[in-house]
Coordinates of C-alpha atoms in Angstrom, one line a residue:
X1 CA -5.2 29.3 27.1
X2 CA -7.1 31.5 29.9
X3 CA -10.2 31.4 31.3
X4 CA -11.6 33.5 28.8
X5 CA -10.6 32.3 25.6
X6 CA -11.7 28.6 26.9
X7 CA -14.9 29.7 27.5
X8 CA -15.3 31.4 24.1
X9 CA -14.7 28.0 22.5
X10 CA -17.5 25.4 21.5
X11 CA -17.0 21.8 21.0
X12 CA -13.5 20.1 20.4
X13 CA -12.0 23.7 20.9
X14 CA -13.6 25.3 18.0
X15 CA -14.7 28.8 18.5
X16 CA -18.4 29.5 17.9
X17 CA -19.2 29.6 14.1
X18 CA -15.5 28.8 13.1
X19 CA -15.5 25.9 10.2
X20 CA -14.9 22.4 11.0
X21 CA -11.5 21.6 9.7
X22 CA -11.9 17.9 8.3
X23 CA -8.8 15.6 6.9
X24 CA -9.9 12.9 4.6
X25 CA -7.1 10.6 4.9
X26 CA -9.0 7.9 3.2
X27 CA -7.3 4.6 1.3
X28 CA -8.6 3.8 -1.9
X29 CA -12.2 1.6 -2.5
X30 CA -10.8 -1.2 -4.4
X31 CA -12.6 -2.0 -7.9
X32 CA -14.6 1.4 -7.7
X33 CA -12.6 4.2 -6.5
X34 CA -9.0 5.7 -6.4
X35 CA -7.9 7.5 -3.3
X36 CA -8.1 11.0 -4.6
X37 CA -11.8 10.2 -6.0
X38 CA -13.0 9.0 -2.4
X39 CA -11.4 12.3 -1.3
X40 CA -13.2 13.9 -4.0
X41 CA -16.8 12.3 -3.1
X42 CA -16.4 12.8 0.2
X43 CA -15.3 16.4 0.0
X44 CA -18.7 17.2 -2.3
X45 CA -20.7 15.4 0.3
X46 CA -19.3 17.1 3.0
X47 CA -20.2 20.4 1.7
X48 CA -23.6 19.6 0.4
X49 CA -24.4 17.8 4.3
X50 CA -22.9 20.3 6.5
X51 CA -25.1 22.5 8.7
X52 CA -24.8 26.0 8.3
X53 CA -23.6 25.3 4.5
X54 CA -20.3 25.0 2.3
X55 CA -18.8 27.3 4.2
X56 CA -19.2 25.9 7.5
X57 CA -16.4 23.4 7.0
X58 CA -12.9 23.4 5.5
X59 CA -11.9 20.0 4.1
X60 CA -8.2 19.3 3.1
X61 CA -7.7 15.8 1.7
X62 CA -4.9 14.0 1.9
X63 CA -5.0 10.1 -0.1
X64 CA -3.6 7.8 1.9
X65 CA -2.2 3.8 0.9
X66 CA -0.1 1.1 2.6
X67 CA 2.2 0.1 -0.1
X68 CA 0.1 -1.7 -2.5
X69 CA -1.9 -0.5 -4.7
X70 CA -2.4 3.3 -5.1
X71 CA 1.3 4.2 -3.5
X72 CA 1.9 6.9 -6.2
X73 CA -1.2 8.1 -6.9
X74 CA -1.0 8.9 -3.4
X75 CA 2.1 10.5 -3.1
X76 CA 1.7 12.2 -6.5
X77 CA -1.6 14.0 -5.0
X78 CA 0.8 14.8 -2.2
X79 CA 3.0 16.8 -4.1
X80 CA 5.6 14.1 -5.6
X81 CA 6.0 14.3 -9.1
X82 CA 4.7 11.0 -11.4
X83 CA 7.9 9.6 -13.8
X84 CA 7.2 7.0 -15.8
X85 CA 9.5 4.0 -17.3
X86 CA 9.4 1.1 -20.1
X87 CA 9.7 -2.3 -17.5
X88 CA 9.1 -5.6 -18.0
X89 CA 5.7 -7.0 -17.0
X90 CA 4.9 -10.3 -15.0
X91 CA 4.7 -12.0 -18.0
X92 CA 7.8 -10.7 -19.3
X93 CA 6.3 -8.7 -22.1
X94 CA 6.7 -4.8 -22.1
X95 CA 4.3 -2.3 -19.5
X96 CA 4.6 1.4 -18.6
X97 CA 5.1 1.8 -14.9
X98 CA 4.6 4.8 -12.4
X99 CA 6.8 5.6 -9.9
X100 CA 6.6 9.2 -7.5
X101 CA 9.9 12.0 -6.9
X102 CA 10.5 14.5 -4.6
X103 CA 13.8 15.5 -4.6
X104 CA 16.1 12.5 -3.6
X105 CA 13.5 10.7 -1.9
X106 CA 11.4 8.3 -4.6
X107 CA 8.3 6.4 -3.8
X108 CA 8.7 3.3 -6.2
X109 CA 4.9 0.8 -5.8
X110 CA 6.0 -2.8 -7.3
X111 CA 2.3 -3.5 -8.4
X112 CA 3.1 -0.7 -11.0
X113 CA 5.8 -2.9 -12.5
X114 CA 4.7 -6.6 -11.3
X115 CA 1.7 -6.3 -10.1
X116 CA -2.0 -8.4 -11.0
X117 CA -3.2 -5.1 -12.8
X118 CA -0.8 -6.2 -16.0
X119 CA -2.4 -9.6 -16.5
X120 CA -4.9 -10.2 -19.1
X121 CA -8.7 -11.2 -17.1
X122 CA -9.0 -14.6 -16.0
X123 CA -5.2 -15.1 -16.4
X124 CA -2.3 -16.2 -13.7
X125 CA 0.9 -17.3 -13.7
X126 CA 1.9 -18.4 -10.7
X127 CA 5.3 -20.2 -11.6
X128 CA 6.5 -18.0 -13.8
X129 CA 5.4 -14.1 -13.6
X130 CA 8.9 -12.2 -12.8
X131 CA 9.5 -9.3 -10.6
X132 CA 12.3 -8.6 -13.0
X133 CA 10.3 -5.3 -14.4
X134 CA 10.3 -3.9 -10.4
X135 CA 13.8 -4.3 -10.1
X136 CA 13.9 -1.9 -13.8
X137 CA 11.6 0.6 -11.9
X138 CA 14.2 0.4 -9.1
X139 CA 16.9 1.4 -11.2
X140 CA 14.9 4.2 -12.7
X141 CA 14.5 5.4 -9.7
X142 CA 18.3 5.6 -9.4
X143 CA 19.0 6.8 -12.5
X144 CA 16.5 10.3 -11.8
X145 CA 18.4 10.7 -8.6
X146 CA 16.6 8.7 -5.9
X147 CA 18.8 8.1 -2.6
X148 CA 16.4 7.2 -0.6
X149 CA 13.2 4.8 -2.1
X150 CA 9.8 3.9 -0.2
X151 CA 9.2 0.3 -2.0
X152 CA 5.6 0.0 -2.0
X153 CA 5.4 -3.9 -1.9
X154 CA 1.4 -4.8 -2.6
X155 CA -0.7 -6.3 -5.5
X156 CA 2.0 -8.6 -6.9
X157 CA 1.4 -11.4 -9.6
X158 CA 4.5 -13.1 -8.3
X159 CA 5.6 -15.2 -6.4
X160 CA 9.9 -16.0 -7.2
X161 CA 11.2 -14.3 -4.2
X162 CA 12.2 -11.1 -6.0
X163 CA 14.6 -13.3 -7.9
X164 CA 13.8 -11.1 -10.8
X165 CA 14.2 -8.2 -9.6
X166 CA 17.4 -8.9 -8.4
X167 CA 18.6 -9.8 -11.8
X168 CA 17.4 -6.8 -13.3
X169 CA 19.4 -4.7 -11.2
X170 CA 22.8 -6.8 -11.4
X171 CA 22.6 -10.3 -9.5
X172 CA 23.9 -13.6 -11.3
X173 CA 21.3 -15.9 -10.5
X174 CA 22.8 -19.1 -12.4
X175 CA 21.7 -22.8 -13.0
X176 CA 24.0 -25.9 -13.0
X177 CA 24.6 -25.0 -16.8
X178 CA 25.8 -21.6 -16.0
X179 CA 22.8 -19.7 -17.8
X180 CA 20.8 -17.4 -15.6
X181 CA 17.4 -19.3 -14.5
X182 CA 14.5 -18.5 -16.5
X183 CA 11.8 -16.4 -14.8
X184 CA 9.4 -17.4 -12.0
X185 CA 9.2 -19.1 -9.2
X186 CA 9.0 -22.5 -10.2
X187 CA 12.5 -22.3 -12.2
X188 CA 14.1 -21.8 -8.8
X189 CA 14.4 -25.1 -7.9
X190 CA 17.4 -25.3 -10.5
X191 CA 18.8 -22.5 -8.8
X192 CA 22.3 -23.2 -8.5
X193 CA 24.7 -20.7 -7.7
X194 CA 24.0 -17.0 -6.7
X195 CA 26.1 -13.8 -6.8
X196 CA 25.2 -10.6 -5.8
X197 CA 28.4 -9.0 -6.5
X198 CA 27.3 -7.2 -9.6
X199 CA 24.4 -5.4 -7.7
X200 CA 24.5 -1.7 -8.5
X201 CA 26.7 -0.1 -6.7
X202 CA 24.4 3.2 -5.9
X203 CA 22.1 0.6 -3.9
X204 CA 25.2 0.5 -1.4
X205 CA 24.3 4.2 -0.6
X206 CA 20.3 4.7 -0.9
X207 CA 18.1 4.6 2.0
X208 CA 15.4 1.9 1.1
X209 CA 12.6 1.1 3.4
X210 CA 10.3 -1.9 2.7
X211 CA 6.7 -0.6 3.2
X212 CA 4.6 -3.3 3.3
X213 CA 0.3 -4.5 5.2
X214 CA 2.0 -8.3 5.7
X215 CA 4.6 -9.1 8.0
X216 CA 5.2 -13.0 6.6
X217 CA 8.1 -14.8 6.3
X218 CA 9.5 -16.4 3.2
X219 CA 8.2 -19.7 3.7
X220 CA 6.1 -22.5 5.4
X221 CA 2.8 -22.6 6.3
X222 CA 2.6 -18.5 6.7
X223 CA 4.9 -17.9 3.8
X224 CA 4.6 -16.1 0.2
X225 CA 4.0 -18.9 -1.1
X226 CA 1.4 -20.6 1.0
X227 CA -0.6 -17.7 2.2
X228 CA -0.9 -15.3 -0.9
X229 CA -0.1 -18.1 -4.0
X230 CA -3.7 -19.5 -4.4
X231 CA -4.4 -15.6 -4.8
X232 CA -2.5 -15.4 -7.6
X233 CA -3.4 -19.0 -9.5
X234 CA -1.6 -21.1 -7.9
X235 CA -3.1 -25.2 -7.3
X236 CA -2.0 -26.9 -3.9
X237 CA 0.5 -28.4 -6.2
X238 CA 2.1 -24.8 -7.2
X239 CA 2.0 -24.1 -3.5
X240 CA 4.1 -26.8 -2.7
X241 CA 6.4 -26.9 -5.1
X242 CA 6.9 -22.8 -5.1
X243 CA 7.3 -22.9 -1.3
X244 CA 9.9 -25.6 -2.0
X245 CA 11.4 -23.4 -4.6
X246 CA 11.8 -20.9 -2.3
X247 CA 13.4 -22.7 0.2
X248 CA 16.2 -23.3 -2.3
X249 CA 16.4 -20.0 -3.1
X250 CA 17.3 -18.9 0.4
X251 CA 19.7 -21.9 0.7
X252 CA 21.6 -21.1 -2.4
X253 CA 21.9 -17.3 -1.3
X254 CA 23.2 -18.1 2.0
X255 CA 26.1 -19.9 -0.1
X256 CA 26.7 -16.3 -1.4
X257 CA 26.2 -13.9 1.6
X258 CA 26.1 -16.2 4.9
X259 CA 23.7 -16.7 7.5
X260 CA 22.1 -13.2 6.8
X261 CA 20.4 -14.9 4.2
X262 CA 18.5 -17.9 6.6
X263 CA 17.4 -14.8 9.2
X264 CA 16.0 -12.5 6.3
X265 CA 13.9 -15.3 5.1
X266 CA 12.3 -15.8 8.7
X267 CA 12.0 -12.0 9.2
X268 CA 9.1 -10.0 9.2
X269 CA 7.9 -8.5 5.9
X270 CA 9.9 -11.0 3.7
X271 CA 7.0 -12.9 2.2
X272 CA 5.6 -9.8 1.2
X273 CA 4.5 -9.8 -2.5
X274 CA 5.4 -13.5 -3.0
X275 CA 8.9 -13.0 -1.3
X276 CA 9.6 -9.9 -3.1
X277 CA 10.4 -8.2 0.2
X278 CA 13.1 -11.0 1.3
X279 CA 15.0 -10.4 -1.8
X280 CA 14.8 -6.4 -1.4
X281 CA 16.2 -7.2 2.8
X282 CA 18.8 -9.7 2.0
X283 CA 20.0 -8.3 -1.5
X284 CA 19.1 -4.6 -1.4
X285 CA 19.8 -3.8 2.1
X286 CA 16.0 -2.3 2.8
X287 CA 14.7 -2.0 6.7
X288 CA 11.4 -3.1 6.8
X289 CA 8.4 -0.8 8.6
X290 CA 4.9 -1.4 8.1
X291 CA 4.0 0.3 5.0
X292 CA 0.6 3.0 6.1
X293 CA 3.4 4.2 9.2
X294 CA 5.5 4.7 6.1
X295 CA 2.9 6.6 4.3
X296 CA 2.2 8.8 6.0
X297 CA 5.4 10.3 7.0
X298 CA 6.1 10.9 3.1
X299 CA 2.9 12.1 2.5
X300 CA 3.1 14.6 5.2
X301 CA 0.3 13.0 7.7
X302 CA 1.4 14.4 10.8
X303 CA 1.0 18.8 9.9
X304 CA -1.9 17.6 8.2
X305 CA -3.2 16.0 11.6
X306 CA -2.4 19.2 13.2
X307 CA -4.7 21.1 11.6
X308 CA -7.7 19.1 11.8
X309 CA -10.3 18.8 14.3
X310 CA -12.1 15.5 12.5
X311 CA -10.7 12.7 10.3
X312 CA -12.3 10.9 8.0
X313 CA -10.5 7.5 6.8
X314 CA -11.9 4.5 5.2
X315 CA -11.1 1.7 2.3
X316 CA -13.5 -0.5 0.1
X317 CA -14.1 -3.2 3.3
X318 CA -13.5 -2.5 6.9
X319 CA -12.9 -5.5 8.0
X320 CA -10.5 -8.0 10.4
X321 CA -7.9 -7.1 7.9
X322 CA -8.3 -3.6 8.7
X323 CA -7.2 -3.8 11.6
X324 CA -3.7 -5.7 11.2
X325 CA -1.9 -3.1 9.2
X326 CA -4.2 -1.6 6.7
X327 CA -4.3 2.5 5.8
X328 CA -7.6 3.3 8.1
X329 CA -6.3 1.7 11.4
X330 CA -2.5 3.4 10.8
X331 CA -4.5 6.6 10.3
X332 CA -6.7 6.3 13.2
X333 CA -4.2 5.3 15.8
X334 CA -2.3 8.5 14.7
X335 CA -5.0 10.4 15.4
X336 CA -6.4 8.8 18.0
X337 CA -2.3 9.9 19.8
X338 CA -3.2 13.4 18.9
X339 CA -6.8 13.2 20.5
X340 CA -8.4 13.7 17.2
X341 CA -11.9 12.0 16.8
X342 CA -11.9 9.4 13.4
X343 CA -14.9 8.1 11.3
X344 CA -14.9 6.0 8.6
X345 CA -16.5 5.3 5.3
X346 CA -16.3 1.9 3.4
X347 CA -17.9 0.1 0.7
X348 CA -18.7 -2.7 3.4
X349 CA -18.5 -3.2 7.0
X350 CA -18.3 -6.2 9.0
X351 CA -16.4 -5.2 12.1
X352 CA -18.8 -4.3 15.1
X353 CA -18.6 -1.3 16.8
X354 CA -16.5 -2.2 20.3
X355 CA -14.0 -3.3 17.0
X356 CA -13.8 0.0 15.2
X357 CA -14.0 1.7 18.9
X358 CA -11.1 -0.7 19.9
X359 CA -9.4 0.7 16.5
X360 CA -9.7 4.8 17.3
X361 CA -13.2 4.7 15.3
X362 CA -15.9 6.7 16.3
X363 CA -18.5 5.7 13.6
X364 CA -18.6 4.0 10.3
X365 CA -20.8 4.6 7.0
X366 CA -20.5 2.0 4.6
X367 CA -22.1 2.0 1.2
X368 CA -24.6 -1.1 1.7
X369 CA -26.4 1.1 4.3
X370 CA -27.8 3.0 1.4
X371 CA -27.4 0.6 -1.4
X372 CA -27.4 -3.3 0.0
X373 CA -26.6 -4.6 -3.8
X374 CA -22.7 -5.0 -3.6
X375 CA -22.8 -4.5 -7.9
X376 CA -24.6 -1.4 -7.4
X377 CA -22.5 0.1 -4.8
X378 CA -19.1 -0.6 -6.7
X379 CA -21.2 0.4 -9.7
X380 CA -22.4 3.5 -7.6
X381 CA -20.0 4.3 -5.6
X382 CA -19.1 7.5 -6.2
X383 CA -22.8 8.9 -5.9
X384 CA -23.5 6.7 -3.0
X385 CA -20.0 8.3 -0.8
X386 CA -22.0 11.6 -1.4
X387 CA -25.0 10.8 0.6
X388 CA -23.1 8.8 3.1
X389 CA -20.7 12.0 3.3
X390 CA -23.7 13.8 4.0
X391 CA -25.0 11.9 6.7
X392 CA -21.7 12.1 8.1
X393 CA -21.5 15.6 8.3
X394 CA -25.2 16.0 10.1
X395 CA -24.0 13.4 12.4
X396 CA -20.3 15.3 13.1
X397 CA -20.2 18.6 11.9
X398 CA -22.3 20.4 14.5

């Protein structure tokens, strides 16, 4: 650029008067708002706050997730296209799950199949909910055309080492009677013999990456089991005796495919989803990458990026988890390597600032600035984005 045209250009680059191109690459506000909607507020905030008016800025949203819960929606409102299939739920009765397609490459969210959402309130079963429906959405994924599959690992009800899913798409998982053992966790520890011959044979030549927030292994103290079960229901005693479980599990596999099945259960990403991601490494093959860098190459981050001088992420609580994994810290370091500034919104906050500063973030706005009642916030949460949007862009989009 010349002298000339540098001097003809205002803050960040922008010429004089031009609009303020904004991304919302926001995550979704768990219990009160979908990705899109956040988006959505956000957007109408935007334009009510700006200076100079509407047209002052152009705003191009783009729903972000990290695997777990929202994966689709996200990459439907990306341009994939939403399929649905007939699965079996975590509690082994029948549930209609979601999964995403774009050509060959599928973007398959376990949560949709095995996930917490298909239990009734107030009940868990932590010994016997079955990933067996995930490994059906797997298959369905196959069956449309899928060669290479994001598996969105997030949300999960289960904890049986993706035992079920396994079975579902071809693995004899057998007890010492020779009948397959029942679903669950807790039936693992009669695990006796394990053959993964039968596994579809297209799995052999589809691309499937593990996108998954956790990077646990299988077992002990920071496993599936002991981290994530009481989450999902489960007493010390489940805990014990599902970590326990699992152990046998891993032992009775590495009968069946050697020592690559001791080093999947220590690797990262294999507790995932109560050890959904060690069956999906050591049976299906998948290469693990933390699910928001995932993302946001299907969803088309990067040319997004390009085009905007502002970002706005955010999820339901910014927090110490936020900042090991989760959609707005992926988000901000990739903008923060393309010298784009990044704000936040969020339900709650309770990082300080040298922590979002440390993170890529320039500012955050949660909700409980304007509302302090958390009820009314998640109750109000769509209203209350719009003002803080609207602060935001006094604050940013001069």
């Amino acid at each position: 650029m010349d002298a000339a045209k540098a001097g003809a250009r205002g803050r960040d680059g922008i010429r004089p008067g031009a609009p303020r191109r904004v991304l919302i690459a926001a995550d979704k506000f768990k219990g009160s708002l979908t990705a899109v909607e956040v988006a959505e507020h956000v957007t109408a905030g935007l334009r009510r706050g700006a200076p100079g008016g509407a047209g002052a800025v152009s705003v191009e949203a783009l729903p972000v997730a990290d695997g777990g819960d929202g994966t689709v929606d996200a990459a439907v409102a990306a341009g994939f296209e939403r399929r649905t299939a007939r699965v079996t739920g975590p509690l082994g009765e029948p549930v209609t799950a979601a999964y995403a397609l774009r050509g060959e490459v599928a973007v398959v969210e376990m949560a949709e199949a095995s996930g917490l959402r298909h239990l009734p309130r107030g009940v868990f079963a932590p010994l016997t909910a079955t990933t067996y429906g995930s490994g059906e959405l797997l298959r369905a994924a196959l069956d449309a055309g899928a060669r290479t599959i994001v598996f969105g690992v997030g949300g999960s009800a289960t904890t049986d080492g993706g035992a079920g899913m396994l079975a579902a798409l071809g693995a004899r998982l057998l007890d010492a009677a020779g009948e397959p053992v029942e679903h669950g966790g807790g039936p693992l520890r009669g695990l006796a013999t394990a053959d993964l011959s039968g596994l579809d044979p297209r799995l052999a030549d589809t691309e499937i990456v593990l996108a998954s927030d956790v990077d646990n292994p299988l077992t002990g103290p920071k496993g599936a089991a002991a981290v994530y079960g009481p989450q999902k229901g489960a007493t010390e005693a489940d805990v014990a005796a599902l970590d326990a479980a699992l152990a046998h599990y891993a032992e009775i596999l590495g009968r069946a495919v050697g020592s690559r099945a001791a080093e999947c259960a220590q690797a990262p990403g294999a507790g995932a989803a109560g050890g959904i991601g060690y069956g999906a490494l050591v049976g299906l093959g998948a290469a693990f990458r933390p699910g928001i860098e995932v993302m946001l190459d299907v969803l088309g981050f990067a040319p997004a990026l390009a085009r905007a001088d502002l970002v706005i992420t955010g999820e339901g609580s910014l927090d110490e988890q936020t900042l090991h994994g989760k959609a707005p810290a992926g988000v901000a370091a990739a903008a923060r390597a393309r010298g784009v500034e990044v704000v936040a919104v969020c339900g709650r906050l309770a990082l300080p600032p040298e922590a979002l500063a440390d993170a890529g973030i320039s500012r955050a706005y949660p909700l409980t600035a304007l509302e302090p009642d958390p009820a009314r916030c998640i109750a109000e949460a769509g209203p209350l984005l719009e003002r803080a949007a609207e602060r935001l862009a006094a604050d940013f989009l001069v």
